[in-house]
Short mmCIF file of C-alpha atoms and ligand atoms in Angstrom, two decimals:
data_model
loop_
_atom_site.label_atom_id
_atom_site.label_comp_id
_atom_site.label_asym_id
_atom_site.label_seq_id
_atom_site.Cartn_x
_atom_site.Cartn_y
_atom_site.Cartn_z
CA MET A 1306 78.83 129.30 92.88
CA ILE A 1307 77.47 125.87 91.97
CA PHE A 1308 79.06 124.29 88.89
CA LEU A 1309 78.01 120.68 89.18
CA ASP A 1310 74.81 118.87 90.12
CA LEU A 1311 75.28 115.14 90.71
CA GLY A 1312 71.68 114.59 91.72
CA TYR A 1313 70.36 112.84 94.81
CA GLN A 1314 72.94 110.60 96.42
CA PRO A 1315 73.08 108.29 99.42
CA LEU A 1316 76.00 108.39 101.89
CA ALA A 1317 78.76 106.64 99.95
CA ASN A 1318 80.02 104.23 102.59
CA GLU A 1319 76.65 103.25 104.06
CA TYR A 1320 76.42 99.76 102.54
CA LEU A 1321 72.94 98.24 102.82
CA LYS A 1322 72.27 94.98 104.62
CA ASN A 1323 69.29 94.28 102.37
CA THR A 1324 67.53 95.88 99.43
CA ASN A 1325 64.70 97.30 101.50
CA SER A 1326 66.95 98.95 104.09
CA LYS A 1327 65.94 102.59 104.46
CA GLU A 1328 68.42 105.26 103.43
CA LYS A 1329 68.52 109.02 103.33
CA LYS A 1330 69.60 110.91 100.26
CA TYR A 1331 71.00 114.38 99.80
CA ARG A 1332 71.52 116.59 96.76
CA LEU A 1333 75.15 116.48 95.68
CA LEU A 1334 75.94 119.97 94.44
CA VAL A 1335 79.51 121.16 94.02
CA ASP A 1336 80.54 124.74 94.68
CA PHE A 1337 83.44 127.02 93.75
CA ASN A 1338 84.06 129.89 96.13
CA LYS A 1339 85.28 132.82 94.05
CA LYS A 1340 87.03 134.51 96.96
CA SER A 1341 88.73 131.58 98.72
CA LYS A 1342 89.00 129.45 95.50
CA ILE A 1343 87.89 126.48 97.59
CA VAL A 1344 85.91 123.74 95.84
CA SER A 1345 83.51 121.98 98.17
CA ILE A 1346 80.29 120.04 98.17
CA LYS A 1347 77.33 122.11 99.28
CA LYS A 1348 75.79 119.74 101.81
CA LYS A 1349 78.50 119.09 104.36
CA PHE A 1350 78.02 116.22 106.78
CA SER A 1351 79.67 116.16 110.20
CA SER A 1352 82.38 113.57 110.90
CA LYS A 1353 80.10 112.02 113.53
CA LYS A 1354 77.54 111.18 110.83
CA MET A 1355 80.10 109.57 108.52
CA PHE A 1356 82.90 108.05 110.55
CA LYS A 1357 81.50 105.60 113.05
CA ASN A 1358 82.19 102.17 114.46
CA ASN A 1359 81.21 100.26 111.32
CA TYR A 1360 83.27 102.07 108.69
CA PRO A 1361 83.87 99.83 105.64
CA TYR A 1362 87.00 101.39 104.12
CA ARG A 1363 90.43 99.93 104.73
CA SER A 1364 93.43 101.76 103.26
CA SER A 1365 95.48 98.58 103.00
CA MET A 1366 93.15 96.93 100.45
CA SER A 1367 95.41 97.74 97.53
CA LYS A 1368 99.02 96.78 96.98
CA THR A 1369 99.54 100.14 95.26
CA MET A 1370 98.67 102.09 98.42
CA THR A 1371 100.48 99.72 100.78
CA GLN A 1372 103.64 100.06 98.72
CA SER A 1373 103.25 103.81 98.32
CA PHE A 1374 102.94 104.34 102.10
CA LYS A 1375 105.88 102.03 102.73
CA THR A 1376 108.14 103.88 100.30
CA PHE A 1377 107.17 107.28 101.66
CA ALA A 1378 107.64 106.13 105.26
CA LYS A 1379 111.14 104.92 104.40
CA ASP A 1380 111.94 108.29 102.91
CA LEU A 1381 110.59 110.16 105.96
CA LYS A 1382 112.45 107.93 108.39
CA LYS A 1383 115.71 108.89 106.71
CA LYS A 1384 114.94 112.62 106.76
CA PHE A 1385 113.33 112.81 110.21
CA LYS A 1386 115.55 110.46 112.18
CA LYS A 1387 114.09 109.60 115.58
CA LYS A 1388 111.48 112.37 115.38
CA LYS A 1389 108.03 111.71 116.77
CA ILE A 1390 105.35 111.30 114.12
CA LEU A 1391 101.63 111.88 114.42
CA GLU A 1392 99.21 110.63 111.78
CA ILE A 1393 95.75 112.16 111.55
CA GLY A 1394 93.35 109.54 110.18
CA CYS A 1395 95.57 106.47 110.38
CA ASN A 1396 92.85 104.04 109.24
CA ASP A 1397 94.13 100.44 109.56
CA GLY A 1398 97.72 101.55 110.17
CA VAL A 1399 98.99 100.93 106.66
CA PHE A 1400 101.36 103.94 106.87
CA LEU A 1401 102.17 103.99 110.58
CA GLU A 1402 103.11 100.30 110.72
CA ASN A 1403 106.34 101.28 108.96
CA PHE A 1404 107.51 103.34 111.97
CA ASN A 1405 108.98 102.46 115.33
CA LYS A 1406 105.99 102.13 117.70
CA SER A 1407 107.61 104.24 120.42
CA PHE A 1408 107.91 107.24 118.08
CA SER A 1409 104.51 107.14 116.43
CA LEU A 1410 100.93 107.95 117.26
CA GLY A 1411 97.78 107.63 115.17
CA ILE A 1412 94.38 109.29 115.48
CA GLU A 1413 91.42 107.44 114.01
CA PRO A 1414 87.73 108.01 114.78
CA CYS A 1415 86.31 104.79 113.28
CA SER A 1416 86.70 102.34 116.16
CA ASN A 1417 86.36 99.16 114.07
CA ILE A 1418 89.16 100.32 111.78
CA ALA A 1419 91.28 101.71 114.64
CA GLN A 1420 91.13 98.25 116.23
CA LEU A 1421 92.87 96.84 113.15
CA SER A 1422 95.73 99.30 113.79
CA LYS A 1423 95.83 98.40 117.45
CA LYS A 1424 96.05 94.71 116.57
CA LYS A 1425 99.27 95.59 114.74
CA GLY A 1426 100.59 96.96 118.06
CA LEU A 1427 100.32 100.61 117.02
CA ASN A 1428 99.55 103.50 119.39
CA VAL A 1429 96.15 104.74 118.32
CA ILE A 1430 93.74 107.16 119.93
CA ILE A 1431 90.15 106.69 118.86
CA LYS A 1432 89.00 110.29 118.49
CA TYR A 1433 87.86 112.85 115.92
CA TRP A 1434 90.52 115.37 114.99
CA ASN A 1435 89.68 118.65 116.74
CA GLN A 1436 91.13 121.11 119.24
CA ARG A 1437 90.04 119.06 122.23
CA THR A 1438 91.87 116.00 120.89
CA ALA A 1439 94.91 118.11 120.01
CA LEU A 1440 95.13 119.56 123.53
CA LYS A 1441 94.85 116.12 125.10
CA ILE A 1442 97.62 114.81 122.87
CA ARG A 1443 99.87 117.78 123.57
CA LYS A 1444 99.44 117.30 127.30
CA LYS A 1445 100.39 113.64 127.08
CA PHE A 1446 102.95 113.56 124.25
CA GLY A 1447 104.17 117.15 123.81
CA HIS A 1448 104.70 118.73 120.37
CA PHE A 1449 105.37 116.75 117.19
CA ASP A 1450 108.06 117.49 114.61
CA LEU A 1451 106.24 115.56 111.94
CA ILE A 1452 102.51 115.37 111.28
CA TYR A 1453 101.16 113.42 108.33
CA SER A 1454 97.63 113.13 107.04
CA ALA A 1455 96.59 111.33 103.85
CA ASN A 1456 93.07 111.54 102.45
CA THR A 1457 91.65 112.83 105.71
CA ILE A 1458 91.77 116.64 106.02
CA THR A 1459 89.44 117.04 103.02
CA HIS A 1460 86.91 114.84 104.84
CA ILE A 1461 86.52 117.26 107.76
CA LYS A 1462 83.88 119.98 107.54
CA ASN A 1463 85.48 122.58 109.79
CA LEU A 1464 88.82 123.34 108.15
CA ASN A 1465 89.60 126.26 110.43
CA ASP A 1466 89.33 123.94 113.41
CA VAL A 1467 91.53 121.36 111.64
CA PHE A 1468 94.40 123.80 111.23
CA LYS A 1469 93.95 125.42 114.65
CA SER A 1470 94.24 121.89 116.09
CA ILE A 1471 97.34 121.17 114.03
CA ASN A 1472 98.94 124.41 115.21
CA LEU A 1473 98.44 123.27 118.79
CA VAL A 1474 100.60 120.17 118.38
CA LEU A 1475 103.05 120.99 115.59
CA SER A 1476 106.42 122.13 116.92
CA ASP A 1477 107.62 125.56 115.73
CA THR A 1478 110.16 124.01 113.37
CA GLY A 1479 108.01 120.95 112.60
CA THR A 1480 106.70 119.75 109.24
CA LEU A 1481 103.12 119.01 108.32
CA ILE A 1482 102.53 116.83 105.27
CA ILE A 1483 99.08 116.64 103.74
CA GLN A 1484 98.23 114.28 100.89
CA ASP A 1485 94.93 114.60 99.02
CA PRO A 1486 93.44 114.35 95.52
CA SER A 1487 94.49 117.21 93.24
CA MET A 1488 91.82 119.51 91.80
CA LEU A 1489 93.91 120.01 88.68
CA GLU A 1490 94.14 116.26 88.03
CA LEU A 1491 90.43 115.84 88.79
CA LEU A 1492 89.57 118.39 86.10
CA LYS A 1493 92.03 116.93 83.61
CA LYS A 1494 90.63 113.42 84.09
CA ASN A 1495 86.98 114.50 84.30
CA ALA A 1496 86.95 112.55 87.57
CA TYR A 1497 83.65 113.87 88.90
CA ASP A 1498 83.36 110.78 91.08
CA GLN A 1499 85.91 112.29 93.46
CA PHE A 1500 82.88 114.16 94.79
CA TYR A 1501 80.85 112.36 97.44
CA ASN A 1502 79.79 113.09 100.99
CA GLU A 1503 83.21 112.24 102.49
CA HIS A 1504 85.17 114.33 100.03
CA ILE A 1505 83.86 117.63 101.35
CA TYR A 1506 86.75 119.54 99.79
CA VAL A 1507 89.07 118.98 96.87
CA PHE A 1508 92.17 121.13 97.28
CA SER A 1509 94.32 122.88 94.76
CA TYR A 1510 97.55 124.66 95.62
CA VAL A 1511 95.72 127.90 94.95
CA SER A 1512 92.96 127.25 97.51
CA LEU A 1513 95.01 125.46 100.16
CA SER A 1514 97.77 128.08 100.25
CA LYS A 1515 95.20 130.83 100.86
CA LEU A 1516 93.62 128.86 103.67
CA LEU A 1517 96.95 128.02 105.30
CA ASP A 1518 97.97 131.67 105.20
CA LYS A 1519 95.11 132.46 107.60
CA HIS A 1520 96.62 129.97 110.04
CA LYS A 1521 100.19 131.27 109.73
CA LEU A 1522 101.25 128.18 107.81
CA TYR A 1523 102.78 127.93 104.33
CA ILE A 1524 103.59 125.35 101.68
CA TYR A 1525 107.32 125.04 101.01
CA LYS A 1526 107.30 122.03 98.68
CA ILE A 1527 104.88 120.13 96.47
CA LYS A 1528 104.97 116.64 95.04
CA ASN A 1529 102.50 115.40 92.47
CA ILE A 1530 101.86 111.69 92.91
CA SER A 1531 99.69 109.21 91.00
CA GLU A 1532 97.84 107.82 94.04
CA HIS A 1533 94.04 107.91 93.97
CA GLY A 1534 93.92 109.13 90.39
CA GLY A 1535 96.34 112.03 90.94
CA SER A 1536 97.11 113.51 94.34
CA ILE A 1537 99.39 116.16 95.78
CA ARG A 1538 101.67 115.91 98.77
CA TYR A 1539 101.92 119.36 100.34
CA PHE A 1540 104.90 120.01 102.64
CA ILE A 1541 103.96 122.69 105.13
CA LYS A 1542 105.59 124.65 107.96
CA LYS A 1543 104.73 127.34 110.45
CA LYS A 1544 105.53 130.85 109.20
CA ILE A 1545 107.83 131.48 112.14
CA SER A 1546 110.17 128.77 110.86
CA LYS A 1547 111.62 130.38 107.78
CA ASN A 1548 112.31 127.72 105.19
CA VAL A 1549 113.49 127.94 101.60
CA ILE A 1550 110.58 127.57 99.19
CA ASP A 1551 111.18 124.85 96.64
CA LYS A 1552 110.66 125.60 92.94
CA SER A 1553 107.91 122.93 92.81
CA VAL A 1554 105.59 125.43 94.52
CA LYS A 1555 105.87 128.05 91.78
CA ILE A 1556 105.58 125.39 89.07
CA GLN A 1557 102.33 124.10 90.56
CA LEU A 1558 100.94 127.63 90.92
CA GLN A 1559 101.70 128.38 87.28
CA LYS A 1560 100.15 125.10 86.10
CA GLU A 1561 96.98 125.76 88.05
CA ILE A 1562 96.65 129.35 86.86
CA LYS A 1563 97.26 128.29 83.25
CA PHE A 1564 94.54 125.65 83.49
CA GLY A 1565 92.16 128.26 84.92
CA LEU A 1566 91.73 127.05 88.48
CA LYS A 1567 91.05 130.58 89.66
CA LYS A 1568 88.19 131.07 87.20
CA PHE A 1569 84.59 129.91 87.54
CA THR A 1570 84.29 129.34 83.77
CA THR A 1571 86.78 126.44 84.03
CA TYR A 1572 84.57 124.64 86.55
CA LYS A 1573 81.43 125.45 84.60
CA LYS A 1574 82.89 123.81 81.48
CA PHE A 1575 83.79 120.77 83.56
CA GLY A 1576 80.14 120.60 84.66
CA PHE A 1577 79.05 120.33 80.99
CA ASP A 1578 81.66 117.66 80.29
CA VAL A 1579 80.41 115.59 83.22
CA ASN A 1580 76.91 115.58 81.81
CA LYS A 1581 78.28 114.36 78.45
CA SER A 1582 80.24 111.67 80.25
CA LYS A 1583 77.08 110.39 81.92
CA ASN A 1584 75.22 110.01 78.61
CA LYS A 1585 78.13 108.24 77.01
CA LEU A 1586 78.54 105.74 79.84
CA LYS A 1587 74.82 104.99 79.86
CA ASN A 1588 74.89 104.38 76.09
CA ILE A 1589 77.81 101.97 76.32
CA LEU A 1590 76.14 99.98 79.09
CA ALA A 1591 72.74 99.99 77.38
CA LYS A 1592 74.32 98.54 74.20
CA LEU A 1593 75.99 95.76 76.20
CA LYS A 1594 72.70 94.99 77.91
CA ASN A 1595 70.96 94.70 74.54
CA LEU A 1596 73.64 92.27 73.45
CA ASN A 1597 73.00 90.21 76.62
CA LYS A 1598 76.59 90.64 77.79
CA LYS A 1599 77.49 89.73 81.34
CA VAL A 1600 78.58 92.99 82.96
CA ILE A 1601 79.84 93.27 86.53
CA GLY A 1602 81.58 95.96 88.57
CA TYR A 1603 85.16 95.80 89.87
CA GLY A 1604 85.87 97.64 93.14
CA ALA A 1605 82.85 98.89 95.07
CA THR A 1606 84.38 102.30 95.69
CA ALA A 1607 82.78 105.41 97.13
CA LYS A 1608 83.54 106.93 93.74
CA ALA A 1609 81.43 104.25 92.04
CA VAL A 1610 78.52 105.18 94.31
CA THR A 1611 78.58 108.69 92.84
CA VAL A 1612 78.77 107.39 89.25
CA LEU A 1613 76.08 104.73 89.61
CA ASN A 1614 73.61 107.00 91.37
CA TYR A 1615 74.28 109.96 89.09
CA CYS A 1616 73.90 107.83 85.95
CA ASN A 1617 71.10 105.74 87.43
CA ILE A 1618 72.80 102.41 86.76
CA GLY A 1619 71.21 99.51 88.62
CA ASN A 1620 71.59 95.74 88.81
CA ASP A 1621 69.61 95.27 85.59
CA ILE A 1622 72.82 96.54 83.94
CA ILE A 1623 75.63 95.71 86.38
CA LYS A 1624 74.81 92.36 87.99
CA PHE A 1625 77.09 92.67 91.00
CA PHE A 1626 80.40 94.14 92.15
CA TYR A 1627 83.48 92.27 93.26
CA ASP A 1628 85.41 93.86 96.11
CA THR A 1629 88.22 92.70 98.37
CA THR A 1630 86.97 94.48 101.53
CA PRO A 1631 85.34 92.06 104.02
CA GLU A 1632 83.15 94.86 105.45
CA LYS A 1633 81.42 95.27 102.07
CA HIS A 1634 80.70 91.61 101.28
CA ASN A 1635 77.12 90.39 100.99
CA LYS A 1636 75.86 93.96 101.22
CA PHE A 1637 74.36 96.28 98.63
CA ILE A 1638 75.76 99.45 97.09
CA PRO A 1639 73.95 102.47 98.57
CA GLY A 1640 71.22 103.96 96.40
CA VAL A 1641 71.37 101.66 93.40
CA LYS A 1642 71.35 98.48 95.51
CA ILE A 1643 73.76 96.41 93.43
CA PRO A 1644 75.06 93.39 95.42
CA VAL A 1645 78.71 93.29 96.49
CA LYS A 1646 80.41 89.91 96.44
CA LYS A 1647 83.66 88.62 97.82
CA TYR A 1648 86.31 89.04 95.17
CA ARG A 1649 87.10 86.14 92.84
CA ILE A 1650 89.58 86.30 90.03
CA LEU A 1651 87.75 87.21 86.82
CA ASN A 1652 86.84 84.46 84.44
CA THR A 1653 85.35 84.91 80.96
CA LYS A 1654 82.93 82.06 81.65
CA GLU A 1655 81.28 84.28 84.22
CA VAL A 1656 82.06 87.83 83.07
CA ASP A 1657 82.27 89.56 79.68
CA TYR A 1658 82.84 93.13 80.86
CA ALA A 1659 83.86 94.63 84.18
CA PHE A 1660 83.17 98.27 85.02
CA LEU A 1661 86.23 99.70 86.78
CA GLY A 1662 84.89 101.21 90.00
CA ALA A 1663 88.47 101.32 91.25
CA TRP A 1664 89.87 102.99 88.10
CA ASN A 1665 92.61 104.53 90.24
CA PHE A 1666 94.07 101.03 90.66
CA LYS A 1667 93.83 100.07 86.98
CA LYS A 1668 97.48 99.07 86.74
CA GLU A 1669 97.27 96.77 89.76
CA ILE A 1670 93.97 95.29 88.57
CA TYR A 1671 95.27 94.66 85.04
CA GLN A 1672 98.20 92.84 86.55
CA LYS A 1673 95.86 90.61 88.57
CA GLU A 1674 93.40 89.95 85.74
CA LYS A 1675 95.87 89.13 82.97
CA LYS A 1676 94.21 85.80 82.24
CA PHE A 1677 90.77 87.40 81.88
CA LEU A 1678 92.14 90.05 79.55
CA LYS A 1679 94.09 87.55 77.48
CA SER A 1680 91.01 85.41 77.00
CA GLY A 1681 88.99 88.33 75.66
CA GLY A 1682 87.48 89.80 78.84
CA LYS A 1683 87.19 93.59 78.82
CA PHE A 1684 87.09 96.48 81.24
CA ILE A 1685 84.88 99.55 80.97
CA THR A 1686 85.96 102.90 82.36
CA HIS A 1687 84.52 106.40 82.54
CA ILE A 1688 87.92 108.06 83.12
CA PRO A 1689 88.84 110.33 81.37
CA LYS A 1690 86.03 109.40 78.95
CA PRO A 1691 83.62 106.47 79.01
CA LYS A 1692 84.91 103.66 76.84
CA ILE A 1693 85.55 99.94 76.59
CA LEU A 1694 89.25 99.48 77.18
CA SER A 1695 91.32 97.53 74.76
CA TYR A 1696 94.06 95.34 76.08
P1 TMP B 2179 89.31 103.52 96.78
O1 TMP B 2179 89.49 103.75 95.33
O2 TMP B 2179 88.38 104.51 97.42
O3 TMP B 2179 90.61 103.40 97.52
O4 TMP B 2179 88.59 102.12 96.97
C1 TMP B 2179 89.12 100.96 96.44
C2 TMP B 2179 88.11 99.83 96.59
O5 TMP B 2179 88.35 98.86 95.61
C3 TMP B 2179 88.17 99.12 97.93
O6 TMP B 2179 86.86 98.80 98.34
C4 TMP B 2179 88.97 97.88 97.63
C5 TMP B 2179 88.59 97.61 96.21
N1 TMP B 2179 89.59 96.90 95.41
C6 TMP B 2179 89.28 95.66 94.90
O7 TMP B 2179 88.20 95.14 95.12
N2 TMP B 2179 90.22 95.00 94.15
C7 TMP B 2179 91.44 95.54 93.87
O8 TMP B 2179 92.24 94.92 93.18
C8 TMP B 2179 91.74 96.84 94.39
C9 TMP B 2179 93.06 97.48 94.10
C10 TMP B 2179 90.79 97.48 95.15
#
């Protein structure tokens, strides 16, 4: 059942070389499946359409994520001493670089990004995650006791194939750890921009546990983390390896049921709130435009693509975006065609207000832009409600 209509959207990571570059759009509708409890976008693109050899997203572009992966890797290395680790969707190697090269393997389909991992000396196979890849890996490397995947599984259309493939390479006593945005946090924060073509699914414990059950897998521990605006780390095992179930699992289930994650009415209400959020953000920006304020965007994220296209915000309102990713520089944001510039520290001579495209890194950004904030510069956010942030 559809509960959210985010209008016509371009593919979020297809940055335009110039303003008259042609682009295809699709209708971004979001669905709640009453039976499986899975939340997904209606139009599902194949990995081949989205993850190619010119992918512009690098996981290591924020200190927050680099540090988070480092800390978690340290923790895992202690618990899984000398165990082989496989990462599905290793991007530029920001997580895997923390492991001994002879015990780790990464899978990454975007060849330009995989090359960045390889330059770090990591073992990376440039392939999509599917059963064929899994069989090849098993033949060459055997089973793995530890499989990790952050912000990747939810990007793959065929979830049954994903878990069948995992079952082929995970050892019987092995651990699978999946890390993805949390549906509960998304609803709490009104973070509708977590929906775009790459985020095909947003998991909750309720939906993921049902799906895993079909594949003879189960969640034995849960950790809520602040990454990407609120994510969950799910610790998973094969059913044949009987493990004690941590109390965190029951706590999460109760929280999700209490919030109404099993009920369509909860999602429907969220849909109404999103529409209100759009009007409010447009009003704030229109007022600033009338006052001739210099407004720019900070962090040309895929999330911002959803917001800008849904709210129809163009470069008459937001002049340009600053972003640290080289692959995005001197290009234009899909759909709304706002230019993306190489990041420069904010200066009140040039900028009055900056719209936080990367709201999930607010803390890190505030730290960097102290001078701007102290001299009266301001940020605008839409999370959890559109407003001009006070310092
Ligand atoms: P994400 O929210 O999907 O991870 O994307 C973050 C984007 O924001 C990425 O393009 C890098 C960019 N960014 C900046 O430009 N400056 C920053 O300080 C941070 C943390 C991210």
